CSV table of C-alpha atoms and ligand atoms in Angstrom, one decimal:
chain,number,residue,atom,x,y,z
A,1,MET,CA,2.7,-18.7,-31.5
A,2,ASN,CA,3.7,-20.3,-28.4
A,3,GLN,CA,2.2,-19.5,-24.9
A,4,SER,CA,5.4,-16.8,-23.6
A,5,GLU,CA,4.3,-14.5,-26.4
A,6,THR,CA,0.9,-14.6,-26.2
A,7,LEU,CA,0.9,-13.7,-22.5
A,8,PHE,CA,3.9,-11.2,-23.8
A,9,GLN,CA,1.1,-10.0,-26.0
A,10,GLU,CA,-1.0,-9.5,-23.4
A,11,ALA,CA,1.1,-8.0,-20.8
A,12,VAL,CA,2.4,-5.0,-23.2
A,13,THR,CA,-2.2,-4.0,-23.2
A,14,VAL,CA,-1.5,-4.2,-19.5
A,15,MET,CA,2.0,-3.4,-18.4
A,16,PRO,CA,4.2,-0.8,-19.6
A,17,GLY,CA,6.2,-2.5,-22.4
A,18,GLY,CA,4.6,-5.8,-21.0
A,19,VAL,CA,6.7,-6.5,-17.9
A,20,ASN,CA,7.2,-5.1,-14.1
A,21,SER,CA,11.1,-4.2,-14.5
A,22,PRO,CA,12.7,-3.1,-17.9
A,23,VAL,CA,16.1,-5.3,-18.5
A,24,ARG,CA,13.1,-7.8,-18.7
A,25,ALA,CA,11.8,-7.1,-22.2
A,26,PHE,CA,15.2,-8.5,-23.5
A,27,GLY,CA,14.2,-5.5,-25.5
A,28,SER,CA,18.1,-4.6,-26.2
A,29,VAL,CA,18.3,-8.3,-27.5
A,30,GLY,CA,14.7,-7.9,-29.6
A,31,THR,CA,13.9,-10.5,-28.7
A,32,THR,CA,10.5,-11.4,-26.5
A,33,PRO,CA,10.7,-12.2,-22.7
A,34,ARG,CA,10.3,-16.4,-21.9
A,35,PHE,CA,7.6,-16.2,-19.2
A,36,ILE,CA,9.0,-18.9,-16.1
A,37,LYS,CA,7.1,-21.4,-14.9
A,38,SER,CA,9.0,-22.4,-12.3
A,39,ALA,CA,12.7,-23.0,-11.2
A,40,LYS,CA,14.5,-25.6,-8.9
A,41,GLY,CA,18.4,-26.5,-8.2
A,42,ALA,CA,19.8,-24.0,-11.9
A,43,CYS,CA,17.5,-24.6,-14.1
A,44,LEU,CA,13.9,-22.5,-15.0
A,45,TYR,CA,11.1,-23.8,-16.8
A,46,ASP,CA,8.8,-21.8,-18.5
A,47,GLU,CA,5.4,-21.9,-19.6
A,48,ASP,CA,5.8,-23.4,-22.2
A,49,GLY,CA,7.5,-26.5,-21.1
A,50,ASN,CA,11.7,-25.2,-21.7
A,51,GLN,CA,14.1,-26.1,-20.2
A,52,TYR,CA,17.4,-23.1,-18.8
A,53,MET,CA,20.6,-23.3,-17.7
A,54,ASP,CA,19.8,-20.1,-15.5
A,55,TYR,CA,22.6,-17.1,-15.4
A,56,ILE,CA,21.1,-15.2,-13.6
A,57,GLY,CA,19.6,-16.4,-10.7
A,58,SER,CA,16.6,-14.4,-10.0
A,59,TRP,CA,19.9,-11.4,-10.1
A,60,GLY,CA,21.4,-12.5,-7.1
A,61,PRO,CA,19.8,-14.5,-4.3
A,62,MET,CA,19.6,-18.0,-5.3
A,63,ILE,CA,23.4,-18.7,-4.5
A,64,LEU,CA,22.3,-22.2,-3.3
A,65,GLY,CA,19.7,-22.6,-6.4
A,66,HIS,CA,16.4,-22.4,-7.0
A,67,ALA,CA,13.4,-23.6,-4.2
A,68,ASN,CA,16.6,-25.2,-1.7
A,69,GLU,CA,14.6,-27.4,0.1
A,70,ALA,CA,16.0,-25.9,3.3
A,71,VAL,CA,14.5,-21.9,2.2
A,72,ILE,CA,10.9,-23.7,0.9
A,73,ASP,CA,10.1,-25.3,4.2
A,74,SER,CA,11.0,-22.5,6.0
A,75,VAL,CA,9.4,-19.9,4.0
A,76,THR,CA,5.9,-22.6,4.2
A,77,GLU,CA,6.0,-23.1,8.2
A,78,ALA,CA,6.8,-18.9,8.3
A,79,CYS,CA,3.3,-18.6,5.9
A,80,ARG,CA,1.4,-20.9,8.4
A,81,ARG,CA,2.0,-18.4,11.5
A,82,GLY,CA,0.7,-15.9,9.5
A,83,LEU,CA,1.8,-12.9,6.7
A,84,SER,CA,2.4,-10.2,7.8
A,85,PHE,CA,2.1,-8.4,11.2
A,86,GLY,CA,3.2,-4.7,11.2
A,87,ALA,CA,4.7,-6.0,14.6
A,88,ALA,CA,7.8,-6.3,16.0
A,89,THR,CA,9.1,-10.1,16.0
A,90,ALA,CA,11.5,-12.3,17.4
A,91,ILE,CA,13.2,-13.3,13.3
A,92,GLU,CA,13.9,-10.0,12.8
A,93,VAL,CA,15.9,-10.0,15.5
A,94,GLU,CA,17.9,-13.6,14.8
A,95,MET,CA,18.2,-11.6,11.1
A,96,ALA,CA,19.8,-8.9,12.9
A,97,LYS,CA,21.4,-10.4,14.8
A,98,LEU,CA,23.4,-12.6,12.1
A,99,VAL,CA,24.1,-9.8,10.1
A,100,CYS,CA,26.3,-8.2,12.7
A,101,GLN,CA,27.6,-11.2,13.5
A,102,LEU,CA,28.9,-12.1,9.6
A,103,ILE,CA,29.7,-8.4,8.5
A,104,PRO,CA,31.8,-6.8,11.0
A,105,SER,CA,31.4,-3.1,9.9
A,106,ILE,CA,27.9,-3.9,10.8
A,107,GLU,CA,27.3,-2.6,13.9
A,108,MET,CA,22.8,-2.2,13.8
A,109,VAL,CA,21.4,-2.4,11.1
A,110,ARG,CA,17.4,-1.5,9.7
A,111,MET,CA,16.2,-3.6,6.4
A,112,VAL,CA,13.9,-2.6,4.6
A,113,ASN,CA,11.8,-4.1,0.7
A,114,SER,CA,14.6,-4.3,-1.6
A,115,GLY,CA,18.4,-2.6,-2.8
A,116,THR,CA,16.8,0.7,-3.9
A,117,GLU,CA,15.5,1.8,-0.4
A,118,ALA,CA,18.1,0.1,1.2
A,119,VAL,CA,19.9,2.6,-0.5
A,120,MET,CA,18.0,6.0,-0.2
A,121,SER,CA,18.0,5.6,2.8
A,122,ALA,CA,21.1,5.1,3.4
A,123,ILE,CA,22.8,8.5,1.5
A,124,ARG,CA,19.9,10.3,3.3
A,125,LEU,CA,21.4,9.0,6.7
A,126,ALA,CA,25.1,9.4,5.4
A,127,ARG,CA,23.2,13.1,5.2
A,128,GLY,CA,21.8,13.8,8.3
A,129,TYR,CA,25.4,12.2,10.1
A,130,THR,CA,27.1,15.1,8.3
A,131,GLY,CA,24.9,17.8,7.8
A,132,ARG,CA,26.5,18.0,4.1
A,133,ASN,CA,24.3,17.7,1.0
A,134,LYS,CA,26.9,15.4,-1.4
A,135,ILE,CA,27.2,12.4,-3.1
A,136,ILE,CA,29.1,11.3,-5.1
A,137,LYS,CA,28.2,8.2,-7.4
A,138,PHE,CA,30.4,6.3,-10.5
A,139,THR,CA,29.2,6.8,-13.9
A,140,GLY,CA,28.1,3.1,-14.9
A,141,CYS,CA,27.1,2.1,-11.1
A,142,TYR,CA,23.8,1.2,-10.1
A,143,HIS,CA,21.8,2.1,-7.5
A,144,GLY,CA,18.2,2.1,-7.6
A,145,HIS,CA,16.0,4.0,-9.3
A,146,SER,CA,15.8,6.7,-6.4
A,147,ASP,CA,15.8,9.9,-7.8
A,148,SER,CA,19.5,11.0,-7.0
A,149,LEU,CA,20.8,8.4,-8.1
A,150,LEU,CA,20.0,8.5,-11.4
A,151,VAL,CA,22.4,9.7,-12.5
A,152,LYS,CA,24.6,8.3,-15.8
A,153,ALA,CA,23.8,5.0,-13.9
A,154,GLY,CA,23.8,1.0,-15.4
A,155,SER,CA,21.9,-1.3,-15.3
A,156,GLY,CA,18.3,-0.7,-17.7
A,157,VAL,CA,19.1,2.6,-17.8
A,158,MET,CA,22.6,1.4,-19.8
A,159,THR,CA,20.6,-0.6,-20.9
A,160,SER,CA,18.4,1.5,-23.2
A,161,GLY,CA,20.8,4.2,-23.6
A,162,VAL,CA,19.0,6.5,-21.8
A,163,PRO,CA,22.0,8.2,-19.9
A,164,ASP,CA,19.6,9.9,-17.0
A,165,SER,CA,15.3,9.5,-16.2
A,166,LEU,CA,13.2,11.5,-16.6
A,167,GLY,CA,11.0,12.8,-14.1
A,168,VAL,CA,13.7,13.1,-11.7
A,169,PRO,CA,14.3,16.9,-11.3
A,170,ALA,CA,17.0,18.8,-11.1
A,171,GLY,CA,16.8,19.6,-7.6
A,172,CYS,CA,16.8,16.7,-7.2
A,173,THR,CA,20.7,15.4,-9.0
A,174,GLN,CA,22.8,18.7,-8.6
A,175,ASP,CA,23.6,17.2,-5.1
A,176,THR,CA,24.9,13.6,-7.2
A,177,LEU,CA,28.5,13.5,-7.9
A,178,SER,CA,29.7,11.8,-10.5
A,179,ALA,CA,33.1,10.0,-10.7
A,180,ASP,CA,34.9,7.9,-13.1
A,181,TYR,CA,35.2,4.2,-11.7
A,182,ASN,CA,38.2,2.8,-10.4
A,183,ASN,CA,39.2,6.6,-11.4
A,184,LEU,CA,40.6,8.1,-8.0
A,185,ASP,CA,41.6,11.8,-9.7
A,186,THR,CA,38.4,12.2,-10.8
A,187,VAL,CA,37.0,11.9,-7.3
A,188,THR,CA,40.4,13.2,-5.5
A,189,GLU,CA,38.7,16.2,-8.2
A,190,HIS,CA,35.3,16.5,-6.6
A,191,PHE,CA,36.8,17.0,-3.1
A,192,LYS,CA,39.4,19.1,-3.8
A,193,ARG,CA,36.6,21.4,-5.4
A,194,CYS,CA,33.6,21.1,-2.0
A,195,GLY,CA,34.9,18.2,0.0
A,196,GLU,CA,33.6,19.9,3.1
A,197,GLU,CA,30.5,19.4,1.4
A,198,ILE,CA,30.7,15.9,0.6
A,199,ALA,CA,28.3,13.5,3.1
A,200,ALA,CA,29.2,10.5,1.1
A,201,VAL,CA,30.8,8.1,-1.8
A,202,ILE,CA,28.4,5.4,-2.0
A,203,VAL,CA,30.2,2.6,-4.6
A,204,GLU,CA,29.8,-1.0,-5.8
A,205,PRO,CA,32.7,-2.5,-4.6
A,206,VAL,CA,32.4,-4.4,-8.1
A,207,ALA,CA,30.6,-2.4,-10.4
A,208,ALA,CA,27.9,-5.2,-11.8
A,209,ASN,CA,25.5,-3.0,-13.7
A,210,MET,CA,28.1,-2.6,-16.1
A,211,GLY,CA,28.7,-5.9,-17.1
A,212,VAL,CA,30.8,-6.9,-14.1
A,213,VAL,CA,34.2,-4.2,-13.6
A,214,PRO,CA,36.4,-5.1,-10.9
A,215,PRO,CA,38.3,-2.1,-9.2
A,216,LYS,CA,42.2,-2.0,-10.1
A,217,PRO,CA,44.3,-2.8,-6.9
A,218,GLY,CA,43.9,0.5,-4.1
A,219,PHE,CA,40.7,2.0,-6.3
A,220,LEU,CA,38.8,0.7,-2.4
A,221,GLU,CA,41.5,2.0,-0.2
A,222,GLY,CA,41.8,5.0,-1.5
A,223,LEU,CA,37.9,6.3,-1.1
A,224,LYS,CA,37.9,4.5,2.5
A,225,ASP,CA,40.8,7.2,2.3
A,226,ILE,CA,40.1,10.2,1.0
A,227,CYS,CA,36.5,9.8,2.8
A,228,ARG,CA,38.6,9.7,6.2
A,229,GLU,CA,40.8,12.7,5.4
A,230,TYR,CA,37.3,14.8,4.4
A,231,GLY,CA,35.4,14.0,6.9
A,232,SER,CA,32.9,11.8,4.2
A,233,LEU,CA,31.1,8.8,4.4
A,234,LEU,CA,32.1,5.5,3.0
A,235,ILE,CA,28.8,4.2,1.2
A,236,PHE,CA,29.5,0.6,-0.6
A,237,ASP,CA,26.5,-0.4,-1.9
A,238,GLU,CA,26.9,-4.4,-1.8
A,239,VAL,CA,23.4,-5.2,-2.7
A,240,ILE,CA,24.4,-7.8,-5.9
A,241,THR,CA,28.1,-8.7,-3.8
A,242,GLY,CA,27.0,-9.0,-0.2
A,243,PHE,CA,27.2,-12.8,1.1
A,244,ARG,CA,27.9,-13.6,-2.3
A,245,LEU,CA,31.7,-13.0,-3.0
A,246,GLY,CA,32.0,-14.9,0.3
A,247,ILE,CA,29.7,-14.5,3.6
A,248,ASP,CA,31.5,-11.3,4.2
A,249,GLY,CA,30.3,-9.5,0.8
A,250,ALA,CA,33.0,-7.8,-0.6
A,251,GLN,CA,35.1,-5.8,1.7
A,252,GLY,CA,35.7,-9.0,3.4
A,253,TYR,CA,37.2,-9.7,-0.5
A,254,PHE,CA,38.9,-7.2,-1.1
A,255,GLY,CA,39.3,-6.4,3.4
A,256,VAL,CA,38.6,-2.9,2.4
A,257,THR,CA,35.8,-1.0,5.4
A,258,PRO,CA,32.8,0.8,4.7
A,259,ASP,CA,31.0,3.2,6.8
A,260,LEU,CA,27.4,2.0,6.0
A,261,THR,CA,26.8,-0.7,4.0
A,262,THR,CA,23.5,-2.1,1.4
A,263,PHE,CA,22.2,-5.4,0.9
A,264,GLY,CA,20.2,-5.8,-1.7
A,265,LYS,CA,18.3,-9.0,-2.8
A,266,ILE,CA,20.3,-11.7,-1.2
A,267,ILE,CA,20.0,-10.6,1.8
A,268,GLY,CA,15.9,-12.5,1.6
A,269,GLY,CA,16.8,-15.4,-0.1
A,270,GLY,CA,14.7,-14.0,-3.2
A,271,MET,CA,12.2,-12.6,-1.2
A,272,PRO,CA,12.1,-9.0,-1.2
A,273,VAL,CA,14.3,-7.6,1.1
A,274,GLY,CA,17.4,-5.1,1.1
A,275,ALA,CA,19.4,-3.8,4.0
A,276,TYR,CA,21.2,-1.1,5.6
A,277,GLY,CA,23.8,-1.1,8.4
A,278,GLY,CA,26.7,0.5,9.6
A,279,LYS,CA,28.3,1.2,12.5
A,280,ARG,CA,25.9,2.3,16.2
A,281,GLU,CA,27.0,5.7,16.3
A,282,ILE,CA,25.5,6.3,13.1
A,283,MET,CA,22.8,4.1,12.9
A,284,GLU,CA,21.3,5.5,16.4
A,285,LEU,CA,20.8,8.1,13.9
A,286,VAL,CA,17.8,6.7,12.5
A,287,SER,CA,13.6,6.8,13.5
A,288,PRO,CA,12.3,6.8,16.4
A,289,VAL,CA,15.7,7.2,17.8
A,290,GLY,CA,17.6,9.1,15.6
A,291,GLY,CA,16.4,12.5,13.3
A,292,VAL,CA,16.6,10.6,10.1
A,293,TYR,CA,12.8,9.4,9.4
A,294,GLN,CA,12.2,6.1,7.2
A,295,ALA,CA,9.7,2.8,7.8
A,296,GLY,CA,7.8,0.4,6.6
A,297,THR,CA,4.9,-2.3,6.9
A,298,LEU,CA,6.4,-4.4,5.6
A,299,SER,CA,10.0,-4.3,6.5
A,300,GLY,CA,11.3,-7.0,8.1
A,301,ASN,CA,8.1,-9.1,7.6
A,302,PRO,CA,8.6,-12.2,8.7
A,303,VAL,CA,8.2,-15.0,6.0
A,304,ALA,CA,11.1,-12.7,3.7
A,305,MET,CA,13.0,-13.0,7.2
A,306,ALA,CA,13.2,-16.2,6.9
A,307,ALA,CA,13.9,-17.1,3.3
A,308,GLY,CA,17.2,-15.1,3.9
A,309,ILE,CA,18.1,-16.5,7.6
A,310,THR,CA,17.3,-20.2,6.5
A,311,GLN,CA,19.9,-19.5,3.0
A,312,LEU,CA,22.9,-17.0,5.8
A,313,THR,CA,22.7,-19.4,8.1
A,314,ILE,CA,23.6,-22.7,5.0
A,315,LEU,CA,26.2,-19.9,3.8
A,316,LYS,CA,27.5,-19.2,7.3
A,317,GLU,CA,27.5,-23.2,7.9
A,318,HIS,CA,29.4,-24.2,4.8
A,319,PRO,CA,32.2,-21.9,4.1
A,320,GLU,CA,34.3,-24.3,2.1
A,321,TYR,CA,30.8,-23.4,-0.1
A,322,TYR,CA,32.5,-20.0,-1.0
A,323,THR,CA,35.5,-21.8,-1.8
A,324,GLU,CA,34.0,-24.7,-4.1
A,325,LEU,CA,31.8,-22.1,-5.7
A,326,ASN,CA,34.8,-19.6,-6.3
A,327,GLN,CA,36.5,-22.0,-7.2
A,328,ARG,CA,34.5,-23.3,-10.5
A,329,ALA,CA,33.2,-20.2,-11.3
A,330,ASP,CA,37.1,-19.6,-11.8
A,331,GLN,CA,37.5,-22.5,-13.8
A,332,PHE,CA,34.0,-21.1,-16.0
A,333,TYR,CA,35.5,-18.1,-16.5
A,334,ARG,CA,38.5,-19.3,-17.6
A,335,SER,CA,37.5,-21.9,-19.8
A,336,MET,CA,35.3,-18.9,-21.7
A,337,GLN,CA,37.7,-17.4,-22.6
A,338,GLU,CA,39.5,-20.3,-23.8
A,339,ILE,CA,37.1,-20.5,-26.2
A,340,PHE,CA,37.2,-17.1,-27.5
A,341,GLU,CA,40.6,-16.8,-27.8
A,342,LYS,CA,40.9,-20.0,-29.8
A,343,ALA,CA,38.3,-19.3,-32.4
A,344,GLY,CA,40.2,-16.4,-32.7
A,345,HIS,CA,38.0,-13.5,-30.7
A,346,SER,CA,39.5,-11.3,-28.7
A,347,TRP,CA,36.5,-10.3,-26.6
A,348,GLN,CA,37.4,-9.9,-22.5
A,349,VAL,CA,35.6,-12.1,-19.9
A,350,ASN,CA,35.5,-10.3,-16.4
A,351,HIS,CA,34.9,-11.4,-13.5
A,352,VAL,CA,35.3,-11.9,-9.7
A,353,GLY,CA,34.6,-14.6,-8.1
A,354,SER,CA,30.8,-16.4,-9.6
A,355,LEU,CA,30.1,-12.7,-11.7
A,356,GLY,CA,30.9,-12.7,-14.7
A,357,CYS,CA,30.5,-10.9,-17.7
A,358,LEU,CA,31.3,-11.4,-21.5
A,359,TYR,CA,32.2,-8.1,-23.5
A,360,PHE,CA,32.5,-7.5,-27.4
A,361,THR,CA,35.2,-5.8,-27.4
A,362,GLU,CA,39.0,-6.2,-27.5
A,363,GLN,CA,39.9,-3.3,-25.4
A,364,GLU,CA,40.4,-3.9,-21.2
A,365,VAL,CA,36.7,-3.3,-19.4
A,366,THR,CA,37.5,-1.1,-16.4
A,367,ASP,CA,34.6,1.9,-16.0
A,368,TYR,CA,31.7,2.9,-17.8
A,369,GLU,CA,33.3,4.1,-21.5
A,370,SER,CA,36.2,0.9,-22.1
A,371,ALA,CA,32.6,-1.6,-21.3
A,372,LYS,CA,30.3,1.1,-24.2
A,373,THR,CA,32.8,0.0,-25.9
A,374,SER,CA,31.5,-3.5,-26.4
A,375,ASP,CA,28.9,-4.3,-29.2
A,376,THR,CA,25.5,-4.7,-28.5
A,377,GLU,CA,24.6,-6.0,-31.6
A,378,ALA,CA,27.0,-8.9,-31.1
A,379,PHE,CA,25.6,-9.7,-27.5
A,380,ALA,CA,22.4,-9.9,-28.6
A,381,ARG,CA,22.9,-11.9,-31.8
A,382,TYR,CA,25.2,-14.7,-28.7
A,383,CYS,CA,22.4,-14.1,-25.9
A,384,ASN,CA,20.0,-15.0,-28.4
A,385,TYR,CA,21.7,-17.3,-29.4
A,386,MET,CA,22.6,-19.1,-26.2
A,387,MET,CA,18.7,-18.3,-25.3
A,388,GLU,CA,17.4,-21.0,-28.0
A,389,HIS,CA,20.4,-23.7,-27.5
A,390,GLY,CA,18.7,-23.8,-23.4
A,391,VAL,CA,20.8,-21.6,-21.5
A,392,TYR,CA,19.5,-18.0,-20.1
A,393,LEU,CA,21.4,-15.1,-19.9
A,394,ALA,CA,20.4,-11.9,-19.0
A,395,PRO,CA,18.9,-10.0,-21.7
A,396,SER,CA,21.9,-7.2,-21.9
A,397,GLN,CA,25.4,-6.6,-21.6
A,398,PHE,CA,25.4,-4.8,-19.2
A,399,GLU,CA,24.0,-7.4,-16.2
A,400,ALA,CA,26.1,-10.2,-14.9
A,401,MET,CA,26.6,-13.4,-15.4
A,402,PHE,CA,25.6,-15.6,-11.3
A,403,LEU,CA,26.7,-18.8,-10.7
A,404,SER,CA,25.5,-21.2,-8.1
A,405,LEU,CA,26.0,-23.6,-6.3
A,406,ALA,CA,23.1,-25.6,-8.1
A,407,HIS,CA,25.4,-25.6,-11.5
A,408,THR,CA,27.3,-27.9,-11.3
A,409,GLU,CA,31.3,-28.6,-13.6
A,410,GLU,CA,28.9,-31.0,-15.4
A,411,LEU,CA,25.6,-28.6,-16.3
A,412,LEU,CA,29.0,-25.4,-17.1
A,413,ASN,CA,30.6,-28.1,-18.8
A,414,ASP,CA,26.9,-28.2,-21.6
A,415,THR,CA,26.7,-24.8,-21.5
A,416,LEU,CA,30.5,-24.1,-22.2
A,417,LYS,CA,29.7,-26.3,-24.9
A,418,ILE,CA,26.8,-24.3,-26.8
A,419,MET,CA,29.5,-21.3,-26.0
A,420,GLU,CA,31.9,-23.7,-28.4
A,421,GLN,CA,29.0,-24.1,-31.0
A,422,TYR,CA,28.4,-20.5,-31.3
A,423,VAL,CA,31.2,-19.1,-31.6
A,424,ARG,CA,32.3,-22.4,-34.9
B,501,HOZ,N1,18.3,-3.7,-11.6
B,501,HOZ,C1,18.2,-5.8,-11.9
B,501,HOZ,C2,19.5,-5.7,-12.9
B,501,HOZ,N2,20.8,-5.1,-12.2
B,501,HOZ,C3,16.7,-6.3,-12.5
B,501,HOZ,C4,16.2,-6.4,-12.3
B,501,HOZ,C5,14.9,-7.2,-12.9
B,501,HOZ,O1,15.1,-6.5,-13.9
B,501,HOZ,O2,13.9,-8.3,-12.4
């Protein structure tokens, strides 16, 4: 038995499923996790000394690659000054200024500790601001694990095949309405029925928790229009797209401005961070200025801020990095599609910038229903083959592939060769 297997045997006795987050248990591909010891650039190293080309990048934040020297140096320096004060600091002002500068729709921001927390708080704020209770979310979009959003969710909820979570009282989800991604009619129906009661529409501008589903032209714009018509807020959950598709996130990429935006791990450069922000008029309702309560001892933590600021500053100072990353990604995903087509498979490769996903279906994937047509057993076989050949993929059909600046053309070509071998 290797180290990972031994560790997993121990882990399952003391942690539910042997993990601290469900998808990483590898259950949906019928294997067990590799226990990761370290990472550098585009690679992960497990406890058995195996090296993997990593296509998860900690689920998004590692845009510069793992253990970037500048990020590590700034974190190390911050640690020496103290780990947490639970008090106001200069570095959190610096972070807030940076975010407001980078994202034009954000005039004020509140740092929190995860995407889940950011979204949960943004929903509360939208309800407080509008004085309404209902929210619309899209089937297959995942917005973290807070009660009111665990309705027809993506990510691990979709992977496990459980539509909704146990332990969520019906009262918590009675105001959550579901609509179909890329289908404005299903949104309009809700608004026609109870538009005056809808506080907000929350959407992943690129759905990246049911694989990767790009928004159809006009979809995001349509959401904005209908929200404006009914006085509801449009919330972009940019936990996965923020600072990844470009320095101004999906809203810059698609040119659609939301009222509120939520961020997650990416804003912390790999440290546990989240944030929500938007128009001043709305944000000034957050406590202690306004009556929407939200708090956290570790919010704006100085070590986490140091990591985030360093990565964001590097990206801000090098706009060419995004051009490079997105071009390399376009080429990579196109080559993937070609490899499968040449081998006679009409599998779908969806991608937006560096986010991508391979679906084992002949159907175009535009929403939850079409994503579900993917053959998950075929995905499991493919995923296990890739892992055995040193390519670390998200162990679920319904997660994204993430490329980083450390994924050189050479490394990407090596990965493509392994895909070629697989289809052969
Ligand atoms: N929420 C992540 C997938 N979208 C999974 C995080 C993890 O398991 O580490």
